[in-house]
Amino acid sequence: MINGTGVIVQTNLGRAPLSQAALRAMAAVGAGYSNLEFELEAGERGSRHRHLEGLLCQLTGAEAALVVNNNAAAIYLVLMALASGWEVLVSRGQAVEIGGGFRIPDVLRQSGATLVDVGTTNRTYARDYAAAIGERTALLLRVHTSNFKLTGFVHETSLAELAEVGRAHNVPVLDDLGSGTLLPTAPYGLSAEPTVPESVASGADLVTFSGDKLLGGPQAGLIVGRKTLVEQLKRHPLARALRVDKTTIAGLEATLQAYLRGAATAEIPVWQMIAAPLDGLRARAESLAERLGAAGRAASVVSCESAVGGGSLPGDTLPSFALALATAELDATARLLRTGNPAIVARIANEQLLFDMRTVLPEQDETLYEGLKLRVES
Ligand SMILES: *Cc1c(COP(=O)(O)O)cnc(C)c1O
């Protein structure tokens, strides 16, 4: 499929396209047998967790790590293992719906934990948490409000303050980062999405984040944090039900290694798209517009805005360039493009079909040209 929408991490379109290294690793491990749970030195049964744990600890500064099916599963596992039958404190401003009906209060209820509201919708202070802690408090939960912005008369307790309250009362803090990121987003003109190493350094006892959002890997839920807690999670029966397969582990391992080599922006598609220079996007759009124009199509180049998406950086955009096509039957043409092979998804704006070059993979330019020439009337 060709994603012309300009939304880089689109859940409906499969989230992160994988790096070549991740794809190679997944194909290699999928095609045969592997040392998934086998210690080659000792010739004994091993743990599937060890492939990723060291890498994740190195990249985040955490003591221990565990990978499960997705971030929703990661949160659920933590709640089941640490808080079932107990109370979890959540700021009123963070009892949110993440998308697809995944709501923090519902997940808490499902896990058998009781949600205790703290503070108010717009302002929650560290002292509110401290006052709400009781004998039945098992966890302080911070949820990154990843898909909306609260502005105006607002106050959020910082993670460092929350960790201090947790330490003082001997209650662990779980930080659900949602997307999470290993690289800072500010250098690309975006707001500062909280990074996983920052979260660990601020004192969160456990941090959960997705494998296929800004990390740019396969679908997974990553949990990093204190060793005693992570060991508790690994031992919980649910960990087995939520475990990841060998191809996910291989793809994640290759993705994480790119970060370790400092090659993430060069090799991981999500970061290649975020870091793509404007000149290059404009040149690709111009080349396509010129060729389609020569073929009699009403093509031009327009500036537009891309979004990171995937429940991260709400409201933030990156300047970009799109190939624009004017056609009489906008909706019918958009449908024709979507239903062909490969499917081409456009954005409609100002009575034109737009194809944001930031989310069209460079190797798809030729296919996009052929598809448009064939399916859009001159
Ligand atoms: C996306 C998101 C999740 C769910 O992650 P999945 O990997 O889709 O299961 C949870 N919490 C937050 C804050 C999110 O943004």
CSV table of C-alpha atoms and ligand atoms in Angstrom, one decimal:
chain,number,residue,atom,x,y,z
A,1,MET,CA,0.0,0.0,0.0
A,2,ILE,CA,1.1,3.6,-0.6
A,3,ASN,CA,0.4,6.0,2.3
A,4,GLY,CA,-0.1,9.5,0.9
A,5,THR,CA,-1.9,10.7,4.0
A,6,GLY,CA,1.1,12.3,5.6
A,7,VAL,CA,0.4,10.5,8.9
A,8,ILE,CA,3.7,8.6,9.7
A,9,VAL,CA,2.4,6.2,12.4
A,10,GLN,CA,-1.1,5.3,11.3
A,11,THR,CA,-2.7,2.4,13.3
A,12,ASN,CA,-5.2,1.8,10.5
A,13,LEU,CA,-2.4,1.4,8.0
A,14,GLY,CA,-0.3,-1.0,10.1
A,15,ARG,CA,1.8,1.6,12.0
A,16,ALA,CA,5.6,1.5,11.6
A,17,PRO,CA,7.1,0.2,8.3
A,18,LEU,CA,10.0,-2.0,9.3
A,19,SER,CA,13.7,-1.5,8.6
A,20,GLN,CA,15.5,-3.7,6.1
A,21,ALA,CA,17.6,-5.1,9.0
A,22,ALA,CA,14.4,-6.0,11.0
A,23,LEU,CA,12.8,-7.6,7.9
A,24,ARG,CA,16.0,-9.7,7.2
A,25,ALA,CA,16.2,-10.8,10.8
A,26,MET,CA,12.5,-11.8,10.8
A,27,ALA,CA,12.8,-13.7,7.6
A,28,ALA,CA,15.9,-15.5,8.7
A,29,VAL,CA,14.5,-16.6,12.0
A,30,GLY,CA,11.1,-17.4,10.6
A,31,ALA,CA,12.5,-19.7,7.9
A,32,GLY,CA,14.1,-22.2,10.3
A,33,TYR,CA,14.9,-23.1,13.8
A,34,SER,CA,16.5,-20.7,16.2
A,35,ASN,CA,17.9,-20.4,19.7
A,36,LEU,CA,14.7,-18.8,20.9
A,37,GLU,CA,14.7,-20.7,24.2
A,38,PHE,CA,18.0,-22.5,24.0
A,39,GLU,CA,21.4,-21.7,25.6
A,40,LEU,CA,24.0,-22.7,22.9
A,41,GLU,CA,27.0,-22.7,25.3
A,42,ALA,CA,25.4,-24.9,27.9
A,43,GLY,CA,23.1,-26.9,25.5
A,44,GLU,CA,20.3,-26.2,27.9
A,45,ARG,CA,16.8,-24.7,27.9
A,46,GLY,CA,17.0,-20.9,28.0
A,47,SER,CA,14.7,-17.9,28.2
A,48,ARG,CA,13.2,-16.1,25.3
A,49,HIS,CA,13.4,-12.8,27.3
A,50,ARG,CA,17.2,-12.7,27.3
A,51,HIS,CA,17.5,-11.7,23.6
A,52,LEU,CA,16.1,-8.3,24.2
A,53,GLU,CA,16.6,-7.6,27.9
A,54,GLY,CA,20.3,-6.5,27.6
A,55,LEU,CA,19.7,-4.3,24.7
A,56,LEU,CA,16.7,-2.6,26.3
A,57,CYS,CA,18.6,-2.0,29.5
A,58,GLN,CA,21.6,-0.5,27.6
A,59,LEU,CA,19.3,1.8,25.6
A,60,THR,CA,17.1,3.0,28.5
A,61,GLY,CA,19.3,2.8,31.6
A,62,ALA,CA,16.8,0.4,33.3
A,63,GLU,CA,17.8,-2.7,35.4
A,64,ALA,CA,15.5,-5.2,33.7
A,65,ALA,CA,13.1,-5.5,30.7
A,66,LEU,CA,10.3,-7.7,29.4
A,67,VAL,CA,8.6,-7.7,26.0
A,68,VAL,CA,4.9,-8.7,25.5
A,69,ASN,CA,2.4,-8.6,22.7
A,70,ASN,CA,1.6,-4.9,22.7
A,71,ASN,CA,1.6,-1.9,25.1
A,72,ALA,CA,-2.0,-2.6,26.1
A,73,ALA,CA,-0.9,-6.1,27.2
A,74,ALA,CA,2.1,-4.6,29.0
A,75,ILE,CA,-0.2,-2.3,31.1
A,76,TYR,CA,-2.6,-5.1,31.7
A,77,LEU,CA,0.1,-7.5,32.8
A,78,VAL,CA,1.6,-4.9,35.3
A,79,LEU,CA,-1.9,-4.2,36.7
A,80,MET,CA,-2.7,-7.9,37.1
A,81,ALA,CA,0.6,-8.8,38.6
A,82,LEU,CA,1.0,-5.9,41.0
A,83,ALA,CA,-2.4,-4.4,41.7
A,84,SER,CA,-5.2,-7.0,41.2
A,85,GLY,CA,-7.4,-6.6,44.3
A,86,TRP,CA,-5.7,-3.4,45.3
A,87,GLU,CA,-6.0,0.3,44.6
A,88,VAL,CA,-4.3,2.2,41.8
A,89,LEU,CA,-4.0,6.0,41.9
A,90,VAL,CA,-4.6,7.9,38.6
A,91,SER,CA,-4.9,11.6,38.1
A,92,ARG,CA,-8.4,12.6,36.8
A,93,GLY,CA,-6.7,14.2,33.8
A,94,GLN,CA,-5.1,10.9,32.9
A,95,ALA,CA,-8.1,8.5,33.1
A,96,VAL,CA,-8.1,8.5,29.3
A,97,GLU,CA,-9.3,6.6,26.2
A,98,ILE,CA,-6.3,5.7,24.1
A,99,GLY,CA,-8.2,4.7,21.0
A,100,GLY,CA,-10.1,1.7,19.7
A,101,GLY,CA,-12.1,1.7,23.0
A,102,PHE,CA,-9.0,1.1,25.1
A,103,ARG,CA,-9.9,3.0,28.3
A,104,ILE,CA,-7.7,3.2,31.3
A,105,PRO,CA,-10.6,2.9,33.8
A,106,ASP,CA,-11.9,-0.2,32.0
A,107,VAL,CA,-8.5,-1.9,31.9
A,108,LEU,CA,-8.1,-1.2,35.6
A,109,ARG,CA,-11.5,-2.7,36.3
A,110,GLN,CA,-10.7,-5.7,34.1
A,111,SER,CA,-7.5,-6.4,36.0
A,112,GLY,CA,-9.4,-6.5,39.3
A,113,ALA,CA,-7.7,-3.3,40.5
A,114,THR,CA,-9.7,-0.3,41.9
A,115,LEU,CA,-9.2,3.0,40.4
A,116,VAL,CA,-8.8,5.9,42.8
A,117,ASP,CA,-9.2,9.3,41.2
A,118,VAL,CA,-6.6,11.9,42.2
A,119,GLY,CA,-6.8,15.6,41.8
A,120,THR,CA,-9.0,17.3,39.2
A,121,THR,CA,-9.3,17.1,35.4
A,122,ASN,CA,-7.0,20.1,34.8
A,123,ARG,CA,-4.9,20.2,38.0
A,124,THR,CA,-3.3,17.4,40.0
A,125,TYR,CA,-0.5,18.0,42.5
A,126,ALA,CA,2.0,15.7,44.1
A,127,ARG,CA,0.3,16.4,47.4
A,128,ASP,CA,-3.0,15.0,46.0
A,129,TYR,CA,-1.3,11.7,45.4
A,130,ALA,CA,0.3,11.7,48.8
A,131,ALA,CA,-3.1,12.4,50.4
A,132,ALA,CA,-4.8,9.6,48.5
A,133,ILE,CA,-2.3,6.9,49.4
A,134,GLY,CA,-3.6,4.4,51.8
A,135,GLU,CA,-3.0,0.9,53.1
A,136,ARG,CA,-4.6,-0.6,50.0
A,137,THR,CA,-2.6,1.4,47.4
A,138,ALA,CA,-0.5,-0.9,45.2
A,139,LEU,CA,0.5,1.4,42.4
A,140,LEU,CA,0.7,5.0,41.2
A,141,LEU,CA,-0.1,5.1,37.5
A,142,ARG,CA,0.9,7.9,35.2
A,143,VAL,CA,-0.6,7.8,31.7
A,144,HIS,CA,0.9,9.9,29.0
A,145,THR,CA,-2.0,11.9,27.5
A,146,SER,CA,-0.8,11.0,24.1
A,147,ASN,CA,-3.7,11.9,21.9
A,148,PHE,CA,-5.0,15.2,23.2
A,149,LYS,CA,-3.6,18.4,24.7
A,150,LEU,CA,-4.8,20.1,27.8
A,151,THR,CA,-4.0,23.8,27.8
A,152,GLY,CA,-4.8,26.8,30.0
A,153,PHE,CA,-5.2,26.5,33.8
A,154,VAL,CA,-3.5,23.2,34.1
A,155,HIS,CA,-1.0,21.5,36.3
A,156,GLU,CA,0.4,18.0,35.9
A,157,THR,CA,2.5,16.4,38.6
A,158,SER,CA,5.9,15.7,37.1
A,159,LEU,CA,7.2,12.1,37.0
A,160,ALA,CA,10.1,13.0,39.3
A,161,GLU,CA,7.6,14.4,41.9
A,162,LEU,CA,5.4,11.4,41.5
A,163,ALA,CA,8.4,9.0,42.0
A,164,GLU,CA,9.3,10.9,45.1
A,165,VAL,CA,5.8,10.4,46.5
A,166,GLY,CA,6.1,6.7,45.6
A,167,ARG,CA,9.4,6.3,47.3
A,168,ALA,CA,8.3,8.0,50.4
A,169,HIS,CA,5.4,5.7,50.7
A,170,ASN,CA,7.0,2.6,49.3
A,171,VAL,CA,4.5,2.4,46.4
A,172,PRO,CA,5.8,1.7,42.9
A,173,VAL,CA,5.2,4.1,40.0
A,174,LEU,CA,4.1,2.8,36.5
A,175,ASP,CA,4.7,5.3,33.7
A,176,ASP,CA,2.6,4.4,30.6
A,177,LEU,CA,4.4,6.4,27.9
A,178,GLY,CA,2.2,5.1,25.0
A,179,SER,CA,4.5,5.7,22.0
A,180,GLY,CA,7.6,6.4,24.0
A,181,THR,CA,10.7,7.2,22.1
A,182,LEU,CA,14.4,6.5,22.4
A,183,LEU,CA,15.4,9.6,20.4
A,184,PRO,CA,14.4,13.2,21.3
A,185,THR,CA,11.8,14.6,18.9
A,186,ALA,CA,12.6,18.4,19.6
A,187,PRO,CA,15.5,18.5,17.1
A,188,TYR,CA,13.0,17.9,14.3
A,189,GLY,CA,10.9,20.9,15.2
A,190,LEU,CA,8.4,18.8,17.1
A,191,SER,CA,7.3,19.1,20.8
A,192,ALA,CA,9.4,17.0,23.2
A,193,GLU,CA,7.7,13.6,23.4
A,194,PRO,CA,8.9,12.1,26.7
A,195,THR,CA,11.8,9.7,26.1
A,196,VAL,CA,12.1,6.3,27.7
A,197,PRO,CA,15.5,7.0,29.2
A,198,GLU,CA,14.2,10.2,30.7
A,199,SER,CA,11.3,8.3,32.3
A,200,VAL,CA,13.7,5.7,33.8
A,201,ALA,CA,16.0,8.5,35.0
A,202,SER,CA,13.1,10.4,36.6
A,203,GLY,CA,12.5,7.4,38.9
A,204,ALA,CA,9.6,5.5,37.3
A,205,ASP,CA,9.7,1.9,38.7
A,206,LEU,CA,8.2,0.5,35.5
A,207,VAL,CA,7.8,2.1,32.1
A,208,THR,CA,5.7,0.7,29.3
A,209,PHE,CA,5.7,1.7,25.6
A,210,SER,CA,4.9,0.4,22.1
A,211,GLY,CA,7.2,-1.4,19.7
A,212,ASP,CA,5.5,-0.2,16.6
A,213,LYS,CA,4.9,3.5,17.2
A,214,LEU,CA,7.9,5.9,17.4
A,215,LEU,CA,10.3,3.0,18.1
A,216,GLY,CA,9.6,1.9,14.5
A,217,GLY,CA,9.7,-1.9,15.1
A,218,PRO,CA,7.1,-4.7,15.0
A,219,GLN,CA,4.0,-4.7,17.3
A,220,ALA,CA,5.1,-5.3,20.8
A,221,GLY,CA,4.7,-3.9,24.3
A,222,LEU,CA,8.0,-3.1,26.0
A,223,ILE,CA,8.3,-3.0,29.8
A,224,VAL,CA,11.5,-1.7,31.4
A,225,GLY,CA,12.2,-0.9,35.1
A,226,ARG,CA,13.2,-2.3,38.4
A,227,LYS,CA,14.5,-5.9,38.4
A,228,THR,CA,12.4,-7.1,41.4
A,229,LEU,CA,9.2,-5.9,39.7
A,230,VAL,CA,10.1,-7.2,36.2
A,231,GLU,CA,10.9,-10.6,37.7
A,232,GLN,CA,7.5,-10.6,39.3
A,233,LEU,CA,5.9,-9.9,35.9
A,234,LYS,CA,7.9,-12.6,34.2
A,235,ARG,CA,6.7,-15.2,36.7
A,236,HIS,CA,3.0,-14.2,36.3
A,237,PRO,CA,0.9,-16.8,34.4
A,238,LEU,CA,-0.4,-14.1,32.1
A,239,ALA,CA,3.2,-13.4,30.8
A,240,ARG,CA,3.0,-16.7,29.0
A,241,ALA,CA,-0.4,-15.8,27.4
A,242,LEU,CA,1.0,-12.4,26.3
A,243,ARG,CA,4.4,-13.5,25.1
A,244,VAL,CA,5.9,-12.6,21.7
A,245,ASP,CA,7.0,-15.0,19.0
A,246,LYS,CA,10.5,-15.5,17.5
A,247,THR,CA,10.0,-13.2,14.5
A,248,THR,CA,8.9,-10.3,16.7
A,249,ILE,CA,11.9,-10.8,19.0
A,250,ALA,CA,14.2,-10.9,15.9
A,251,GLY,CA,12.7,-7.8,14.4
A,252,LEU,CA,12.8,-5.9,17.6
A,253,GLU,CA,16.4,-6.9,18.3
A,254,ALA,CA,17.5,-5.6,14.8
A,255,THR,CA,15.5,-2.4,15.4
A,256,LEU,CA,17.1,-1.8,18.8
A,257,GLN,CA,20.6,-2.5,17.4
A,258,ALA,CA,20.1,0.3,15.0
A,259,TYR,CA,19.6,2.7,17.9
A,260,LEU,CA,22.7,1.3,19.6
A,261,ARG,CA,24.7,1.9,16.5
A,262,GLY,CA,23.4,5.4,16.3
A,263,ALA,CA,21.9,4.5,12.9
A,264,ALA,CA,18.2,4.9,13.8
A,265,THR,CA,17.5,8.0,11.6
A,266,ALA,CA,19.4,6.4,8.7
A,267,GLU,CA,17.8,3.0,8.8
A,268,ILE,CA,14.4,3.0,10.6
A,269,PRO,CA,11.7,4.2,8.3
A,270,VAL,CA,9.7,6.1,10.9
A,271,TRP,CA,12.8,8.2,11.7
A,272,GLN,CA,13.8,8.5,8.1
A,273,MET,CA,10.4,10.0,7.5
A,274,ILE,CA,10.6,12.3,10.5
A,275,ALA,CA,14.1,13.4,9.5
A,276,ALA,CA,13.5,13.7,5.8
A,277,PRO,CA,14.8,17.0,4.5
A,278,LEU,CA,12.2,19.3,2.9
A,279,ASP,CA,14.3,19.7,-0.3
A,280,GLY,CA,14.3,16.0,-1.0
A,281,LEU,CA,10.5,15.8,-0.5
A,282,ARG,CA,10.0,18.8,-2.9
A,283,ALA,CA,12.3,17.3,-5.5
A,284,ARG,CA,10.5,14.0,-5.5
A,285,ALA,CA,7.0,15.7,-5.7
A,286,GLU,CA,8.3,17.9,-8.6
A,287,SER,CA,9.6,15.0,-10.5
A,288,LEU,CA,6.4,13.1,-10.2
A,289,ALA,CA,4.3,16.2,-11.1
A,290,GLU,CA,6.4,16.9,-14.2
A,291,ARG,CA,6.1,13.3,-15.5
A,292,LEU,CA,2.3,13.2,-14.7
A,293,GLY,CA,1.9,16.6,-16.4
A,294,ALA,CA,3.7,15.3,-19.5
A,295,ALA,CA,1.2,12.4,-19.5
A,296,GLY,CA,-1.7,14.9,-19.5
A,297,ARG,CA,-2.7,14.8,-15.8
A,298,ALA,CA,-3.4,18.1,-13.9
A,299,ALA,CA,-0.6,17.6,-11.4
A,300,SER,CA,1.2,20.2,-9.3
A,301,VAL,CA,3.2,20.5,-6.1
A,302,VAL,CA,1.8,22.0,-2.9
A,303,SER,CA,3.2,22.5,0.5
A,304,CYS,CA,1.4,20.6,3.3
A,305,GLU,CA,1.8,19.4,6.8
A,306,SER,CA,2.6,15.8,8.0
A,307,ALA,CA,1.8,14.4,11.4
A,308,VAL,CA,3.6,11.9,13.5
A,309,GLY,CA,0.4,10.1,14.6
A,310,GLY,CA,0.1,6.9,16.5
A,311,GLY,CA,-1.1,8.7,19.6
A,312,SER,CA,2.0,10.8,19.9
A,313,LEU,CA,2.6,14.6,19.6
A,314,PRO,CA,-1.0,15.6,19.1
A,315,GLY,CA,-1.4,18.8,17.2
A,316,ASP,CA,2.3,18.8,16.1
A,317,THR,CA,3.0,18.9,12.4
A,318,LEU,CA,6.1,18.8,10.1
A,319,PRO,CA,6.2,21.0,7.0
A,320,SER,CA,6.1,18.8,3.9
A,321,PHE,CA,5.4,18.8,0.2
A,322,ALA,CA,2.7,16.8,-1.6
A,323,LEU,CA,2.0,15.9,-5.2
A,324,ALA,CA,-1.5,17.3,-5.9
A,325,LEU,CA,-3.9,16.1,-8.6
A,326,ALA,CA,-6.9,17.9,-9.7
A,327,THR,CA,-9.7,15.7,-11.0
A,328,ALA,CA,-13.5,16.2,-11.5
A,329,GLU,CA,-14.6,13.1,-9.5
A,330,LEU,CA,-12.6,13.4,-6.3
A,331,ASP,CA,-14.3,10.8,-4.2
A,332,ALA,CA,-14.7,8.3,-7.0
A,333,THR,CA,-11.1,8.7,-8.0
A,334,ALA,CA,-9.9,8.4,-4.4
A,335,ARG,CA,-11.9,5.2,-4.1
A,336,LEU,CA,-10.4,3.9,-7.4
A,337,LEU,CA,-6.9,4.5,-6.1
A,338,ARG,CA,-7.7,2.8,-2.8
A,339,THR,CA,-9.1,-0.3,-4.4
A,340,GLY,CA,-6.4,-0.9,-7.0
A,341,ASN,CA,-3.2,-2.8,-6.5
A,342,PRO,CA,-1.3,-1.5,-4.7
A,343,ALA,CA,-3.8,0.5,-2.8
A,344,ILE,CA,-3.0,4.2,-2.8
A,345,VAL,CA,-4.5,6.3,0.0
A,346,ALA,CA,-4.7,10.1,-0.6
A,347,ARG,CA,-5.7,13.0,1.4
A,348,ILE,CA,-8.3,15.3,0.0
A,349,ALA,CA,-7.8,19.1,0.5
A,350,ASN,CA,-8.9,22.1,-1.5
A,351,GLU,CA,-10.7,20.0,-4.1
A,352,GLN,CA,-7.5,18.1,-4.9
A,353,LEU,CA,-6.0,14.7,-4.1
A,354,LEU,CA,-2.8,15.1,-2.2
A,355,PHE,CA,0.0,12.6,-1.8
A,356,ASP,CA,2.3,13.7,1.0
A,357,MET,CA,5.8,12.7,-0.1
A,358,ARG,CA,6.9,12.3,3.6
A,359,THR,CA,4.9,9.1,4.0
A,360,VAL,CA,5.4,7.7,0.5
A,361,LEU,CA,8.5,5.5,0.8
A,362,PRO,CA,11.1,6.7,-1.8
A,363,GLU,CA,11.2,3.3,-3.4
A,364,GLN,CA,7.4,3.6,-4.0
A,365,ASP,CA,7.7,6.7,-6.2
A,366,GLU,CA,7.7,4.8,-9.4
A,367,THR,CA,4.7,2.6,-8.4
A,368,LEU,CA,2.8,5.8,-7.3
A,369,TYR,CA,3.5,7.3,-10.7
A,370,GLU,CA,2.3,4.2,-12.6
A,371,GLY,CA,-0.8,3.9,-10.4
A,372,LEU,CA,-1.8,7.5,-10.8
A,373,LYS,CA,-1.2,7.5,-14.6
A,374,LEU,CA,-3.3,4.3,-14.9
A,375,ARG,CA,-6.1,5.1,-12.5
A,376,VAL,CA,-6.6,8.9,-12.8
A,377,GLU,CA,-8.2,10.2,-16.0
A,378,SER,CA,-6.5,12.9,-17.9
B,1,LIG,C1,-0.9,3.6,22.0
B,1,LIG,C2,-1.0,3.7,23.4
B,1,LIG,C3,-1.3,2.5,24.2
B,1,LIG,C4,-1.5,1.2,23.6
B,1,LIG,O1,-0.4,0.7,22.9
B,1,LIG,P1,-0.6,-0.5,21.9
B,1,LIG,O2,0.8,-0.9,21.6
B,1,LIG,O3,-1.4,0.0,20.8
B,1,LIG,O4,-1.3,-1.6,22.6
B,1,LIG,C5,-1.3,2.7,25.6
B,1,LIG,N1,-1.2,3.8,26.2
B,1,LIG,C6,-0.9,5.0,25.5
B,1,LIG,C7,-0.8,6.3,26.2
B,1,LIG,C8,-0.9,4.9,24.1
B,1,LIG,O5,-0.6,6.0,23.4
